[in-house]
Coordinates of C-alpha atoms in Angstrom, one line a residue:
M1143 CA 24.2 0.9 -148.5
A1144 CA 25.7 -2.0 -147.2
H1145 CA 24.0 -6.0 -146.7
P1146 CA 22.6 -5.4 -142.6
H1147 CA 24.3 -8.8 -142.7
R1148 CA 27.1 -7.3 -143.4
L1149 CA 27.0 -4.3 -141.0
A1150 CA 26.5 -7.0 -138.1
A1151 CA 29.4 -9.6 -138.5
M1152 CA 31.3 -5.9 -138.6
L1153 CA 30.3 -4.7 -135.4
A1154 CA 30.4 -7.9 -133.8
L1155 CA 34.0 -8.3 -135.0
I1156 CA 35.1 -5.1 -133.5
L1157 CA 33.5 -5.7 -130.8
L1158 CA 35.0 -9.0 -129.5
A1159 CA 38.6 -8.1 -131.3
S1160 CA 38.4 -4.2 -128.8
P1161 CA 40.6 -4.1 -125.9
A1162 CA 38.0 -3.4 -123.2
A1163 CA 36.4 -6.9 -123.9
M1164 CA 38.9 -8.7 -123.7
R1165 CA 40.0 -7.1 -120.2
A1166 CA 36.3 -8.0 -119.1
A1167 CA 36.6 -11.3 -120.6
E1168 CA 38.8 -12.1 -118.1
A1169 CA 38.4 -12.5 -114.7
A1170 CA 40.2 -9.4 -112.2
C1171 CA 42.1 -11.5 -109.7
A1172 CA 44.2 -12.5 -112.9
G1173 CA 44.9 -9.3 -112.9
E1174 CA 46.6 -9.3 -108.8
K1175 CA 50.3 -8.9 -109.3
F1176 CA 52.0 -10.6 -106.8
P1177 CA 56.1 -10.3 -105.4
A1178 CA 58.9 -11.9 -106.7
G1179 CA 58.0 -16.0 -105.8
R1180 CA 55.3 -16.2 -105.4
A1181 CA 53.3 -18.0 -108.7
Y1182 CA 50.0 -18.9 -108.2
A1183 CA 48.0 -22.7 -109.7
A1184 CA 44.5 -20.9 -110.3
C1185 CA 42.7 -18.3 -109.0
E1186 CA 38.7 -16.9 -108.6
D1187 CA 36.5 -14.1 -107.6
L1188 CA 34.8 -15.2 -104.8
P1189 CA 31.2 -14.4 -104.9
S1190 CA 31.0 -12.0 -102.4
L1191 CA 32.6 -9.2 -100.3
G1192 CA 34.8 -8.2 -102.9
A1193 CA 37.9 -11.5 -102.6
A1194 CA 39.6 -13.7 -104.5
L1195 CA 41.9 -16.9 -104.2
H1196 CA 45.1 -17.8 -106.1
Y1197 CA 46.1 -21.2 -105.1
T1198 CA 47.6 -24.0 -105.7
Y1199 CA 47.1 -28.5 -105.4
D1200 CA 49.8 -30.5 -105.0
A1201 CA 47.8 -33.5 -105.2
S1202 CA 50.8 -36.3 -104.6
K1203 CA 52.0 -34.0 -100.8
S1204 CA 48.4 -32.9 -100.0
S1205 CA 49.1 -29.5 -100.2
L1206 CA 47.2 -26.4 -100.9
S1207 CA 49.6 -23.4 -101.4
V1208 CA 46.9 -19.7 -101.3
A1209 CA 47.1 -16.4 -101.1
F1210 CA 44.1 -15.1 -100.3
V1211 CA 43.1 -10.9 -101.4
A1212 CA 40.6 -8.8 -99.6
A1213 CA 40.5 -5.7 -98.5
P1214 CA 39.6 -4.8 -95.2
A1215 CA 36.2 -3.5 -93.9
G1216 CA 38.4 -0.2 -91.6
A1217 CA 41.5 1.0 -92.7
G1218 CA 42.5 -1.1 -89.5
G1219 CA 40.8 -3.8 -90.0
W1220 CA 41.6 -7.4 -90.8
V1221 CA 40.9 -10.5 -93.5
A1222 CA 40.3 -14.1 -92.7
W1223 CA 40.0 -17.0 -95.3
G1224 CA 39.7 -20.9 -94.1
L1225 CA 39.4 -23.9 -94.3
N1226 CA 35.4 -26.0 -91.9
P1227 CA 35.7 -29.9 -92.8
T1228 CA 32.5 -30.1 -90.9
G1229 CA 30.3 -27.4 -92.0
E1230 CA 29.7 -24.9 -94.3
G1231 CA 29.7 -22.3 -92.2
M1232 CA 32.2 -20.7 -89.4
A1233 CA 31.8 -22.9 -86.8
G1234 CA 34.1 -25.4 -87.4
T1235 CA 36.3 -23.2 -90.3
Q1236 CA 40.3 -23.7 -89.5
A1237 CA 41.0 -20.3 -90.4
L1238 CA 44.2 -17.9 -91.0
V1239 CA 43.3 -14.4 -90.6
A1240 CA 45.9 -11.1 -91.1
L1241 CA 45.7 -8.0 -89.4
K1242 CA 46.5 -4.8 -89.9
G1243 CA 49.2 -3.3 -87.6
G1244 CA 51.7 -5.6 -88.0
S1245 CA 54.3 -6.6 -84.8
G1246 CA 56.8 -5.0 -83.7
S1247 CA 58.8 -2.7 -85.7
S1248 CA 56.7 -4.5 -89.3
P1249 CA 54.6 -2.5 -91.1
A1250 CA 53.7 -6.0 -92.8
P1251 CA 49.5 -7.3 -91.4
A1252 CA 49.8 -9.9 -88.6
V1253 CA 49.1 -13.4 -89.4
K1254 CA 47.6 -15.7 -87.1
T1255 CA 45.3 -19.2 -87.3
Y1256 CA 41.8 -19.6 -85.3
N1257 CA 40.6 -22.8 -84.7
I1258 CA 36.3 -21.2 -84.9
T1259 CA 35.1 -23.5 -82.7
G1260 CA 31.4 -21.8 -81.6
Y1261 CA 30.3 -18.4 -80.3
V1262 CA 33.0 -16.6 -79.1
A1263 CA 35.6 -14.1 -78.6
L1264 CA 39.4 -14.4 -80.0
G1265 CA 42.0 -14.1 -78.3
G1266 CA 45.0 -12.1 -79.2
A1267 CA 47.1 -14.9 -79.7
S1268 CA 46.4 -18.1 -82.4
T1269 CA 45.0 -21.8 -82.2
P1270 CA 46.7 -25.2 -83.7
I1271 CA 44.2 -25.9 -86.5
A1272 CA 44.0 -29.3 -88.3
F1273 CA 45.2 -28.3 -91.7
P1274 CA 48.8 -27.4 -89.8
A1275 CA 49.8 -24.5 -91.8
T1276 CA 53.0 -23.5 -93.1
D1277 CA 54.6 -20.5 -95.2
L1278 CA 52.1 -17.6 -93.1
A1279 CA 52.8 -13.3 -94.7
A1280 CA 50.5 -11.5 -95.6
D1281 CA 51.3 -8.0 -97.7
E1282 CA 49.3 -4.6 -98.8
G1283 CA 48.4 -5.0 -101.9
S1284 CA 46.8 -2.1 -104.3
G1285 CA 43.8 0.1 -103.3
G1286 CA 43.7 -0.7 -99.3
K1287 CA 43.1 -4.8 -99.8
I1288 CA 45.3 -7.6 -97.5
R1289 CA 47.0 -9.9 -99.5
L1290 CA 46.9 -13.1 -96.5
Y1291 CA 49.5 -16.2 -97.7
G1292 CA 49.7 -19.4 -96.7
K1293 CA 50.9 -23.8 -96.6
L1294 CA 47.7 -25.9 -95.1
Q1295 CA 48.4 -29.6 -95.3
L1296 CA 45.3 -31.4 -96.0
H1297 CA 44.7 -34.8 -94.8
K1298 CA 44.6 -37.6 -98.9
G1299 CA 42.4 -37.9 -100.0
M1300 CA 40.5 -34.4 -99.6
K1301 CA 38.1 -34.6 -103.0
S1302 CA 36.7 -31.3 -101.9
V1303 CA 36.5 -29.0 -99.2
N1304 CA 34.0 -25.8 -97.8
Q1305 CA 35.5 -22.8 -97.9
V1306 CA 34.5 -19.6 -95.8
W1307 CA 35.9 -16.0 -95.6
Q1308 CA 35.4 -12.4 -94.3
V1309 CA 36.4 -8.9 -93.7
G1310 CA 36.3 -6.6 -90.4
S1311 CA 36.7 -3.5 -89.3
S1312 CA 39.0 -3.6 -86.0
V1313 CA 41.5 -5.1 -84.2
T1314 CA 41.3 -4.7 -80.6
G1315 CA 43.8 -6.1 -78.5
G1316 CA 46.3 -8.4 -81.3
A1317 CA 42.3 -10.2 -82.3
P1318 CA 39.9 -9.3 -84.5
D1319 CA 36.6 -7.8 -83.2
K1320 CA 33.5 -8.9 -85.0
H1321 CA 32.4 -7.8 -88.4
A1322 CA 29.1 -7.0 -89.8
F1323 CA 25.9 -9.2 -90.3
G1324 CA 25.3 -8.5 -94.2
P1325 CA 24.4 -10.1 -96.9
A1326 CA 27.7 -9.9 -98.4
N1327 CA 29.0 -11.6 -94.7
L1328 CA 26.9 -14.1 -94.7
A1329 CA 27.4 -15.3 -98.6
S1330 CA 31.3 -15.4 -97.7
K1331 CA 30.9 -19.1 -98.5
A1332 CA 32.2 -21.5 -100.9
K1333 CA 32.7 -24.9 -102.3
L1334 CA 36.8 -25.2 -102.8
V1335 CA 37.1 -28.6 -105.7
L1336 CA 40.8 -30.6 -105.7
A1337 CA 40.8 -31.9 -108.3
G1338 CA 44.9 -33.3 -109.1
S1339 CA 46.1 -30.4 -110.0
K1340 CA 43.0 -28.2 -110.4
A1341 CA 41.1 -26.4 -108.7
A1342 CA 37.4 -24.3 -109.1
T1343 CA 35.1 -23.9 -106.7
A1344 CA 31.4 -24.0 -106.6
A1345 CA 28.7 -21.0 -104.6
S1346 CA 27.7 -22.8 -101.4
P1347 CA 23.2 -22.1 -101.2
A1348 CA 22.0 -18.6 -99.5
S1349 CA 22.6 -18.9 -95.9
E1350 CA 20.3 -18.2 -93.2
P1351 CA 19.3 -15.2 -90.7
A1352 CA 22.4 -14.2 -88.6
P1353 CA 23.0 -15.1 -85.6
A1354 CA 22.9 -13.0 -82.6
P1355 CA 26.4 -11.1 -81.9
V1356 CA 29.3 -11.9 -80.3
A1357 CA 31.0 -9.6 -78.3
G1358 CA 33.9 -9.9 -80.9
G1359 CA 36.4 -11.6 -82.8
L1360 CA 35.2 -13.5 -85.8
A1361 CA 31.8 -14.7 -85.2
P1362 CA 30.4 -17.6 -86.6
S1363 CA 28.8 -16.9 -89.5
S1364 CA 25.1 -18.2 -90.6
G1365 CA 24.3 -21.5 -92.3
S1366 CA 24.1 -25.1 -92.0
D1367 CA 26.7 -27.1 -90.5
S1368 CA 25.5 -30.1 -91.7
G1369 CA 28.5 -31.1 -94.1
A1370 CA 26.3 -31.6 -96.8
S1371 CA 27.6 -30.3 -100.4
S1372 CA 26.5 -27.0 -102.4
S1373 CA 24.2 -27.9 -105.2
V1374 CA 25.9 -25.3 -108.2
A1375 CA 28.3 -27.3 -110.1
P1376 CA 31.9 -25.8 -109.7
T1377 CA 33.9 -23.5 -112.6
A1378 CA 36.1 -26.4 -114.9
G1379 CA 39.0 -25.5 -115.6
K1380 CA 42.6 -25.2 -114.1
N1381 CA 41.3 -21.3 -113.9
A1382 CA 38.6 -19.5 -115.5
A1383 CA 40.5 -16.4 -116.0
T1384 CA 42.5 -18.3 -118.5
T1385 CA 39.5 -19.8 -120.4
A1386 CA 36.9 -16.4 -120.2
A1387 CA 40.5 -14.5 -121.8
V1388 CA 41.2 -17.1 -124.8
S1389 CA 37.1 -17.2 -125.9
A1390 CA 37.5 -13.3 -127.0
P1391 CA 40.0 -13.8 -129.6
A1392 CA 38.4 -17.4 -130.7
L1393 CA 34.8 -15.7 -131.1
A1394 CA 36.4 -13.1 -132.9
V1395 CA 37.7 -15.4 -135.6
V1396 CA 34.3 -17.0 -136.2
A1397 CA 33.0 -13.5 -136.5
L1398 CA 36.1 -13.2 -139.1
V1399 CA 35.0 -16.0 -140.8
G1400 CA 31.3 -15.8 -141.3
F1401 CA 32.3 -12.0 -142.0
L1402 CA 34.2 -13.2 -145.0
A1403 CA 31.8 -15.9 -145.9
I1404 CA 28.4 -14.0 -146.8
V1405 CA 31.0 -10.4 -148.3

């Protein structure tokens, strides 16, 4: 009969080296396939609403290129992502919003910018935001998801900034209708840490009870807008997905060496 230690080592080797284990170790965002010409240095699976952020930060130019990926809450809905330099909630967020339906004869989602100043409904026209936005576009990915693209000119010397995202189920008159106030909606915020060409996200503290819904629009989420930093340490490295993917084969090699040592 084979020695129990040998059986354990063999089992660990099989599990770690299997394609299924390799895929499970990768972050979901790593599998996103973008059109030609769109590539990003890093990606993070955001902690709520099944969303992901792909991004490249150019420290020399203080520019942040992003692709935000999320499914709207309804077939004719919207998705939004933005940066809040003044707090953690929705109020103060400089937002990019992609709305289903597009404009004119274009089937692509329309992209608008909004400066979320308070608990008010949003209109059908864009408003200027604190971070000049260029290269705005959106398309539809797999699984009904919308991919929202943009490039933001950040303030020089920014080390980190709060990010907020949201999804809604409907659009009226070219403006996003109010979103739901469930736990996932209220938890849709995190800190985006910028460090040279590397960036990572850290979850913000738990949300407080929801504010009263507004008549329509991208209603601000609950939570403090004091700008306090998250107490959760940021994810290390250029791309969490790449780090996780590399760890599986490395562990397989370790398991193999251990197995050979006890044979």
